[in-house]
Amino acid sequence: MSTVAHTMMTAARPAESGLAGPGELDRYPYPERPGAERLAAPAWQGADAELGRAARRTAGSRGRGLHGQLVQQLGQMIVSGDLGADRPLVPEEIGQRFEVSRTVVRESLRVLEAKGLVSARPNVGTRVRPVSDWNLLDPDIIEWRAFGPQREDQRRELNELRWTIEPLAARLAAGHGREDVQQRLGDMVEIMGHALAQGDGITFSRADAEFHSLLVQLAGNRMLEHLSGIVAAALQVSGGPVTGCERPGDACVAHHARIADALAAGDAAGAEAAVRQLLTVHPEVDRVVPAPREH
């Protein structure tokens, strides 16, 4: 076993069952800051009562300061559908109801505009934009969708995107003869096998995640690598699978071994097919992606 594999095995925690727990893989950080000033939840009445209900659900949910909290609240309300497309947002009204300054409202709306959630036009004002205009890979929007009614749609879309990225990465990676990365891929497969035998789910999932990260890195395409990292982190926030296997098992290890062997042999088509087979057996992907045809 190589030094990399030995280090991962000896640094692993005592055997535990299941996949990696909270914090084991990279997340989008949204830390609470104790003592931070929080927005009040005004009791809105009248024509905008539904807006008031949405505000009460989100008020005080994040210790981000007034500006960050207002972005959080309005963003969640838009993504959840409480503020529908083309809904006008009047800055003066927002400032009064959330008891914040015009500067805080103005800067918050600029942030939401940058995310594609709202648009501001002369003589028209600020209005909510349709979903088709949102930056759906923005970390905040990913989080808001993950805890809203679009949760399942987001998980499906992310899995479909991942199913597109990784097979392509495998095909490209087969043309790169980087022996160091090839060795590390083999190490990860070996670690997965040892962890499976020991019932160590944490080490198994760490090696699994590292394998898929290395696979995309080996492709030599920085845009793919960046997009893959976003998708993996977003899946974790959304509660979806972020590695190749939902649960540790012999079949999962065998699939990863076939991928590593195909890459080592420079077999681009074989590596791509092996990745497709791995992802297709995943329950989350099987509902939306057909199994590869046998030739």
mmCIF file of C-alpha atoms in Angstrom:
data_model
loop_
_atom_site.group_PDB
_atom_site.id
_atom_site.type_symbol
_atom_site.label_atom_id
_atom_site.label_comp_id
_atom_site.label_asym_id
_atom_site.label_seq_id
_atom_site.Cartn_x
_atom_site.Cartn_y
_atom_site.Cartn_z
ATOM 1 C CA MET A 1 0.000 0.000 0.000
ATOM 2 C CA SER A 2 1.313 3.459 -0.869
ATOM 3 C CA THR A 3 2.072 6.244 1.635
ATOM 4 C CA VAL A 4 -1.135 8.064 0.679
ATOM 5 C CA ALA A 5 -3.263 5.008 1.314
ATOM 6 C CA HIS A 6 -1.478 4.194 4.562
ATOM 7 C CA THR A 7 -1.970 7.757 5.832
ATOM 8 C CA MET A 8 -5.687 7.737 5.107
ATOM 9 C CA MET A 9 -6.159 4.363 6.747
ATOM 10 C CA THR A 10 -4.194 5.186 9.915
ATOM 11 C CA ALA A 11 -5.777 8.630 10.258
ATOM 12 C CA ALA A 12 -9.301 7.265 9.981
ATOM 13 C CA ARG A 13 -11.648 7.240 12.928
ATOM 14 C CA PRO A 14 -12.786 4.062 14.660
ATOM 15 C CA ALA A 15 -15.124 1.990 12.550
ATOM 16 C CA GLU A 16 -18.584 3.479 12.129
ATOM 17 C CA SER A 17 -21.459 2.538 9.897
ATOM 18 C CA GLY A 18 -23.044 4.702 7.251
ATOM 19 C CA LEU A 19 -21.740 7.455 5.037
ATOM 20 C CA ALA A 20 -19.773 10.523 6.015
ATOM 21 C CA GLY A 21 -21.489 12.621 8.619
ATOM 22 C CA PRO A 22 -21.909 16.404 8.730
ATOM 23 C CA GLY A 23 -18.721 18.244 7.866
ATOM 24 C CA GLU A 24 -16.905 15.238 6.391
ATOM 25 C CA LEU A 25 -17.074 16.664 2.888
ATOM 26 C CA ASP A 26 -16.844 20.287 1.833
ATOM 27 C CA ARG A 27 -19.969 22.339 2.381
ATOM 28 C CA TYR A 28 -20.960 25.851 1.619
ATOM 29 C CA PRO A 29 -20.331 27.536 5.001
ATOM 30 C CA TYR A 30 -23.136 29.515 6.615
ATOM 31 C CA PRO A 31 -21.803 30.020 10.168
ATOM 32 C CA GLU A 32 -23.894 31.431 12.972
ATOM 33 C CA ARG A 33 -22.332 34.386 14.746
ATOM 34 C CA PRO A 34 -23.444 34.521 18.393
ATOM 35 C CA GLY A 35 -24.674 37.887 19.478
ATOM 36 C CA ALA A 36 -25.138 39.248 15.956
ATOM 37 C CA GLU A 37 -27.960 41.731 15.521
ATOM 38 C CA ARG A 38 -31.029 40.103 14.038
ATOM 39 C CA LEU A 39 -33.961 41.483 12.159
ATOM 40 C CA ALA A 40 -37.277 41.714 13.882
ATOM 41 C CA ALA A 41 -40.236 39.801 12.461
ATOM 42 C CA PRO A 42 -42.917 42.460 12.000
ATOM 43 C CA ALA A 43 -46.534 41.353 11.985
ATOM 44 C CA TRP A 44 -47.515 42.283 8.460
ATOM 45 C CA GLN A 45 -51.201 42.679 7.753
ATOM 46 C CA GLY A 46 -53.447 43.563 4.856
ATOM 47 C CA ALA A 47 -52.741 42.767 1.224
ATOM 48 C CA ASP A 48 -49.234 41.537 1.982
ATOM 49 C CA ALA A 49 -50.147 39.155 4.790
ATOM 50 C CA GLU A 50 -48.567 36.211 2.954
ATOM 51 C CA LEU A 51 -45.331 38.183 2.757
ATOM 52 C CA GLY A 52 -45.515 38.708 6.480
ATOM 53 C CA ARG A 53 -45.952 34.975 7.100
ATOM 54 C CA ALA A 54 -42.899 34.238 4.993
ATOM 55 C CA ALA A 55 -40.896 36.863 6.860
ATOM 56 C CA ARG A 56 -41.855 35.402 10.222
ATOM 57 C CA ARG A 57 -40.638 31.976 9.084
ATOM 58 C CA THR A 58 -37.218 33.305 8.118
ATOM 59 C CA ALA A 59 -36.637 36.162 10.542
ATOM 60 C CA GLY A 60 -33.604 35.673 12.741
ATOM 61 C CA SER A 61 -32.556 32.524 10.916
ATOM 62 C CA ARG A 62 -29.007 33.685 10.269
ATOM 63 C CA GLY A 63 -26.524 35.723 12.258
ATOM 64 C CA ARG A 64 -25.305 37.650 9.222
ATOM 65 C CA GLY A 65 -25.969 41.219 10.242
ATOM 66 C CA LEU A 66 -28.889 43.279 8.946
ATOM 67 C CA HIS A 67 -27.770 43.273 5.320
ATOM 68 C CA GLY A 68 -27.108 39.530 5.202
ATOM 69 C CA GLN A 69 -30.302 38.682 7.043
ATOM 70 C CA LEU A 70 -32.431 40.739 4.688
ATOM 71 C CA VAL A 71 -30.814 39.033 1.685
ATOM 72 C CA GLN A 72 -31.496 35.691 3.354
ATOM 73 C CA GLN A 73 -35.126 36.483 4.099
ATOM 74 C CA LEU A 74 -36.054 37.982 0.749
ATOM 75 C CA GLY A 75 -34.117 35.276 -1.100
ATOM 76 C CA GLN A 76 -35.923 32.465 0.714
ATOM 77 C CA MET A 77 -39.265 34.134 0.120
ATOM 78 C CA ILE A 78 -38.580 34.401 -3.622
ATOM 79 C CA VAL A 79 -37.219 30.866 -4.020
ATOM 80 C CA SER A 80 -40.068 29.353 -1.985
ATOM 81 C CA GLY A 81 -42.620 31.055 -4.204
ATOM 82 C CA ASP A 82 -44.018 33.338 -1.502
ATOM 83 C CA LEU A 83 -42.924 36.190 -3.746
ATOM 84 C CA GLY A 84 -43.901 35.094 -7.238
ATOM 85 C CA ALA A 85 -42.428 36.129 -10.565
ATOM 86 C CA ASP A 86 -43.026 39.745 -11.565
ATOM 87 C CA ARG A 87 -43.944 40.650 -7.984
ATOM 88 C CA PRO A 88 -42.992 44.317 -7.356
ATOM 89 C CA LEU A 89 -40.614 44.982 -4.461
ATOM 90 C CA VAL A 90 -40.898 48.531 -3.143
ATOM 91 C CA PRO A 91 -37.714 49.496 -1.246
ATOM 92 C CA GLU A 92 -39.477 51.965 1.032
ATOM 93 C CA GLU A 93 -42.062 49.360 1.992
ATOM 94 C CA ILE A 94 -39.394 46.724 2.667
ATOM 95 C CA GLY A 95 -37.431 49.151 4.814
ATOM 96 C CA GLN A 96 -40.473 50.029 6.917
ATOM 97 C CA ARG A 97 -41.648 46.468 7.415
ATOM 98 C CA PHE A 98 -38.227 45.056 8.273
ATOM 99 C CA GLU A 99 -37.219 48.206 10.145
ATOM 100 C CA VAL A 100 -33.946 48.636 8.266
ATOM 101 C CA SER A 101 -32.396 51.622 6.525
ATOM 102 C CA ARG A 102 -32.712 52.485 2.862
ATOM 103 C CA THR A 103 -29.015 51.657 2.475
ATOM 104 C CA VAL A 104 -29.523 48.123 3.806
ATOM 105 C CA VAL A 105 -32.500 47.586 1.489
ATOM 106 C CA ARG A 106 -30.683 48.989 -1.521
ATOM 107 C CA GLU A 107 -27.571 46.845 -0.989
ATOM 108 C CA SER A 108 -29.664 43.729 -0.326
ATOM 109 C CA LEU A 109 -31.611 44.175 -3.544
ATOM 110 C CA ARG A 110 -28.340 44.599 -5.450
ATOM 111 C CA VAL A 111 -27.136 41.243 -4.104
ATOM 112 C CA LEU A 112 -30.397 39.573 -5.128
ATOM 113 C CA GLU A 113 -30.141 41.194 -8.559
ATOM 114 C CA ALA A 114 -26.637 39.755 -8.992
ATOM 115 C CA LYS A 115 -28.080 36.310 -8.238
ATOM 116 C CA GLY A 116 -30.717 36.811 -10.937
ATOM 117 C CA LEU A 117 -33.623 36.807 -8.477
ATOM 118 C CA VAL A 118 -34.775 40.382 -9.090
ATOM 119 C CA SER A 119 -34.376 43.066 -11.713
ATOM 120 C CA ALA A 120 -34.435 46.837 -11.336
ATOM 121 C CA ARG A 121 -35.441 49.045 -14.259
ATOM 122 C CA PRO A 122 -36.141 52.774 -14.581
ATOM 123 C CA ASN A 123 -39.850 53.609 -14.467
ATOM 124 C CA VAL A 124 -40.623 49.959 -13.674
ATOM 125 C CA GLY A 125 -38.994 49.455 -10.304
ATOM 126 C CA THR A 126 -37.685 46.247 -8.762
ATOM 127 C CA ARG A 127 -39.512 43.024 -9.612
ATOM 128 C CA VAL A 128 -39.023 39.330 -8.957
ATOM 129 C CA ARG A 129 -37.607 37.461 -11.949
ATOM 130 C CA PRO A 130 -38.738 34.007 -13.161
ATOM 131 C CA VAL A 131 -36.815 30.843 -12.243
ATOM 132 C CA SER A 132 -35.282 30.718 -15.727
ATOM 133 C CA ASP A 133 -33.280 33.856 -14.871
ATOM 134 C CA TRP A 134 -31.895 32.652 -11.520
ATOM 135 C CA ASN A 135 -28.261 31.646 -11.052
ATOM 136 C CA LEU A 136 -29.124 28.123 -9.905
ATOM 137 C CA LEU A 137 -25.499 27.283 -9.047
ATOM 138 C CA ASP A 138 -25.187 30.211 -6.653
ATOM 139 C CA PRO A 139 -24.468 28.779 -3.158
ATOM 140 C CA ASP A 140 -27.231 30.791 -1.499
ATOM 141 C CA ILE A 141 -29.861 29.801 -4.056
ATOM 142 C CA ILE A 142 -28.773 26.176 -3.742
ATOM 143 C CA GLU A 143 -29.316 26.345 0.020
ATOM 144 C CA TRP A 144 -32.653 28.134 -0.264
ATOM 145 C CA ARG A 145 -33.938 25.594 -2.782
ATOM 146 C CA ALA A 146 -32.668 22.744 -0.588
ATOM 147 C CA PHE A 147 -34.976 23.812 2.209
ATOM 148 C CA GLY A 148 -37.922 24.804 0.052
ATOM 149 C CA PRO A 149 -40.558 23.182 -2.136
ATOM 150 C CA GLN A 150 -38.065 22.791 -5.020
ATOM 151 C CA ARG A 151 -35.817 20.452 -3.018
ATOM 152 C CA GLU A 152 -36.554 17.305 -5.042
ATOM 153 C CA ASP A 153 -36.323 19.136 -8.358
ATOM 154 C CA GLN A 154 -32.910 20.454 -7.380
ATOM 155 C CA ARG A 155 -31.615 17.023 -6.352
ATOM 156 C CA ARG A 156 -32.789 15.521 -9.636
ATOM 157 C CA GLU A 157 -31.256 18.315 -11.694
ATOM 158 C CA LEU A 158 -27.943 18.091 -9.837
ATOM 159 C CA ASN A 159 -27.765 14.329 -10.310
ATOM 160 C CA GLU A 160 -28.480 14.705 -14.012
ATOM 161 C CA LEU A 161 -25.733 17.307 -14.258
ATOM 162 C CA ARG A 162 -23.305 15.069 -12.429
ATOM 163 C CA TRP A 163 -24.197 12.170 -14.741
ATOM 164 C CA THR A 164 -23.115 14.401 -17.619
ATOM 165 C CA ILE A 165 -19.892 15.699 -16.030
ATOM 166 C CA GLU A 166 -18.206 12.561 -14.709
ATOM 167 C CA PRO A 167 -18.453 10.284 -17.773
ATOM 168 C CA LEU A 168 -16.995 13.084 -19.892
ATOM 169 C CA ALA A 169 -14.250 13.619 -17.321
ATOM 170 C CA ALA A 170 -13.422 9.910 -17.430
ATOM 171 C CA ARG A 171 -13.115 9.967 -21.227
ATOM 172 C CA LEU A 172 -10.777 12.965 -21.062
ATOM 173 C CA ALA A 173 -8.801 11.526 -18.148
ATOM 174 C CA ALA A 174 -7.924 8.398 -20.111
ATOM 175 C CA GLY A 175 -5.746 10.524 -22.350
ATOM 176 C CA HIS A 176 -3.663 11.865 -19.489
ATOM 177 C CA GLY A 177 -0.903 9.533 -18.361
ATOM 178 C CA ARG A 178 -0.232 11.096 -14.955
ATOM 179 C CA GLU A 179 1.164 8.202 -13.018
ATOM 180 C CA ASP A 180 0.893 9.957 -9.647
ATOM 181 C CA VAL A 181 -2.836 10.493 -10.008
ATOM 182 C CA GLN A 182 -3.333 7.009 -11.428
ATOM 183 C CA GLN A 183 -1.589 5.631 -8.348
ATOM 184 C CA ARG A 184 -3.797 7.646 -6.034
ATOM 185 C CA LEU A 185 -6.916 6.383 -7.795
ATOM 186 C CA GLY A 186 -5.725 2.853 -7.183
ATOM 187 C CA ASP A 187 -5.002 3.757 -3.565
ATOM 188 C CA MET A 188 -8.547 4.981 -3.096
ATOM 189 C CA VAL A 189 -9.975 1.734 -4.434
ATOM 190 C CA GLU A 190 -7.702 -0.206 -2.074
ATOM 191 C CA ILE A 191 -8.744 1.941 0.882
ATOM 192 C CA MET A 192 -12.409 1.421 0.020
ATOM 193 C CA GLY A 193 -11.892 -2.327 0.019
ATOM 194 C CA HIS A 194 -10.104 -2.297 3.390
ATOM 195 C CA ALA A 195 -12.697 0.036 4.917
ATOM 196 C CA LEU A 196 -15.520 -2.177 3.671
ATOM 197 C CA ALA A 197 -13.934 -5.240 5.277
ATOM 198 C CA GLN A 198 -13.595 -3.364 8.568
ATOM 199 C CA GLY A 199 -17.083 -1.855 8.484
ATOM 200 C CA ASP A 200 -15.595 1.645 8.466
ATOM 201 C CA GLY A 201 -18.158 3.733 6.591
ATOM 202 C CA ILE A 202 -16.442 7.056 7.269
ATOM 203 C CA THR A 203 -13.135 6.019 5.696
ATOM 204 C CA PHE A 204 -15.005 4.357 2.835
ATOM 205 C CA SER A 205 -16.913 7.518 1.958
ATOM 206 C CA ARG A 206 -13.795 9.689 2.269
ATOM 207 C CA ALA A 207 -11.918 7.491 -0.200
ATOM 208 C CA ASP A 208 -14.960 7.374 -2.486
ATOM 209 C CA ALA A 209 -15.219 11.176 -2.529
ATOM 210 C CA GLU A 210 -11.465 11.515 -3.134
ATOM 211 C CA PHE A 211 -11.673 9.050 -6.031
ATOM 212 C CA HIS A 212 -14.290 11.146 -7.827
ATOM 213 C CA SER A 213 -12.403 14.362 -7.154
ATOM 214 C CA LEU A 214 -9.224 12.843 -8.614
ATOM 215 C CA LEU A 215 -11.138 11.560 -11.621
ATOM 216 C CA VAL A 216 -12.278 15.053 -12.576
ATOM 217 C CA GLN A 217 -8.854 16.546 -11.815
ATOM 218 C CA LEU A 218 -7.218 14.017 -14.126
ATOM 219 C CA ALA A 219 -9.401 15.221 -17.003
ATOM 220 C CA GLY A 220 -7.311 18.395 -17.125
ATOM 221 C CA ASN A 221 -10.313 20.657 -17.652
ATOM 222 C CA ARG A 222 -10.518 23.363 -14.988
ATOM 223 C CA MET A 223 -14.060 24.363 -15.892
ATOM 224 C CA LEU A 224 -15.249 20.786 -15.461
ATOM 225 C CA GLU A 225 -13.376 20.546 -12.179
ATOM 226 C CA HIS A 226 -14.942 23.739 -10.880
ATOM 227 C CA LEU A 227 -18.442 22.719 -11.944
ATOM 228 C CA SER A 228 -18.040 19.255 -10.473
ATOM 229 C CA GLY A 229 -17.008 20.723 -7.120
ATOM 230 C CA ILE A 230 -20.085 22.939 -7.063
ATOM 231 C CA VAL A 231 -22.378 20.031 -7.931
ATOM 232 C CA ALA A 232 -20.870 17.765 -5.263
ATOM 233 C CA ALA A 233 -21.177 20.417 -2.558
ATOM 234 C CA ALA A 234 -24.689 21.300 -3.702
ATOM 235 C CA LEU A 235 -25.800 17.679 -3.551
ATOM 236 C CA GLN A 236 -24.612 17.461 0.030
ATOM 237 C CA VAL A 237 -26.492 20.617 0.992
ATOM 238 C CA SER A 238 -29.573 19.210 -0.776
ATOM 239 C CA GLY A 239 -29.309 15.860 0.965
ATOM 240 C CA GLY A 240 -28.378 13.993 -2.207
ATOM 241 C CA PRO A 241 -25.584 11.469 -2.875
ATOM 242 C CA VAL A 242 -22.207 13.117 -3.374
ATOM 243 C CA THR A 243 -20.099 10.033 -4.088
ATOM 244 C CA GLY A 244 -20.356 7.017 -6.346
ATOM 245 C CA CYS A 245 -22.109 4.752 -3.862
ATOM 246 C CA GLU A 246 -25.064 5.331 -1.616
ATOM 247 C CA ARG A 247 -23.816 2.615 0.743
ATOM 248 C CA PRO A 248 -20.511 0.733 0.994
ATOM 249 C CA GLY A 249 -20.536 -2.607 -0.817
ATOM 250 C CA ASP A 250 -18.491 -5.030 -2.912
ATOM 251 C CA ALA A 251 -20.248 -3.979 -6.119
ATOM 252 C CA CYS A 252 -19.347 -0.348 -5.494
ATOM 253 C CA VAL A 253 -15.677 -1.197 -4.981
ATOM 254 C CA ALA A 254 -15.687 -3.328 -8.144
ATOM 255 C CA HIS A 255 -17.171 -0.471 -10.202
ATOM 256 C CA HIS A 256 -14.465 1.907 -9.008
ATOM 257 C CA ALA A 257 -11.772 -0.672 -9.740
ATOM 258 C CA ARG A 258 -13.030 -1.025 -13.330
ATOM 259 C CA ILE A 259 -12.856 2.743 -13.781
ATOM 260 C CA ALA A 260 -9.295 2.876 -12.454
ATOM 261 C CA ASP A 261 -8.221 -0.061 -14.648
ATOM 262 C CA ALA A 262 -9.708 1.518 -17.784
ATOM 263 C CA LEU A 263 -7.959 4.810 -17.070
ATOM 264 C CA ALA A 264 -4.639 3.075 -16.457
ATOM 265 C CA ALA A 265 -5.022 1.267 -19.789
ATOM 266 C CA GLY A 266 -5.826 4.499 -21.625
ATOM 267 C CA ASP A 267 -9.247 3.105 -22.586
ATOM 268 C CA ALA A 268 -11.356 6.255 -22.929
ATOM 269 C CA ALA A 269 -14.548 4.495 -24.034
ATOM 270 C CA GLY A 270 -14.166 1.863 -21.335
ATOM 271 C CA ALA A 271 -13.596 4.468 -18.609
ATOM 272 C CA GLU A 272 -16.623 6.454 -19.718
ATOM 273 C CA ALA A 273 -18.812 3.344 -19.816
ATOM 274 C CA ALA A 274 -17.620 2.237 -16.379
ATOM 275 C CA VAL A 275 -18.526 5.605 -14.853
ATOM 276 C CA ARG A 276 -21.965 5.489 -16.480
ATOM 277 C CA GLN A 277 -22.539 2.015 -15.058
ATOM 278 C CA LEU A 278 -21.520 3.178 -11.592
ATOM 279 C CA LEU A 279 -23.823 6.189 -11.627
ATOM 280 C CA THR A 280 -26.727 4.341 -13.253
ATOM 281 C CA VAL A 281 -26.998 1.829 -10.417
ATOM 282 C CA HIS A 282 -27.428 4.719 -8.004
ATOM 283 C CA PRO A 283 -31.109 4.925 -6.982
ATOM 284 C CA GLU A 284 -31.219 8.694 -7.360
ATOM 285 C CA VAL A 285 -29.930 8.555 -10.923
ATOM 286 C CA ASP A 286 -31.717 5.419 -12.061
ATOM 287 C CA ARG A 287 -35.038 7.250 -12.108
ATOM 288 C CA VAL A 288 -33.857 9.762 -14.676
ATOM 289 C CA VAL A 289 -31.063 8.102 -16.653
ATOM 290 C CA PRO A 290 -31.394 4.904 -18.705
ATOM 291 C CA ALA A 291 -28.850 2.141 -18.291
ATOM 292 C CA PRO A 292 -26.092 2.100 -20.928
ATOM 293 C CA ARG A 293 -26.775 -0.149 -23.898
ATOM 294 C CA GLU A 294 -24.854 -3.322 -24.298
ATOM 295 C CA HIS A 295 -22.824 -3.458 -27.514
#
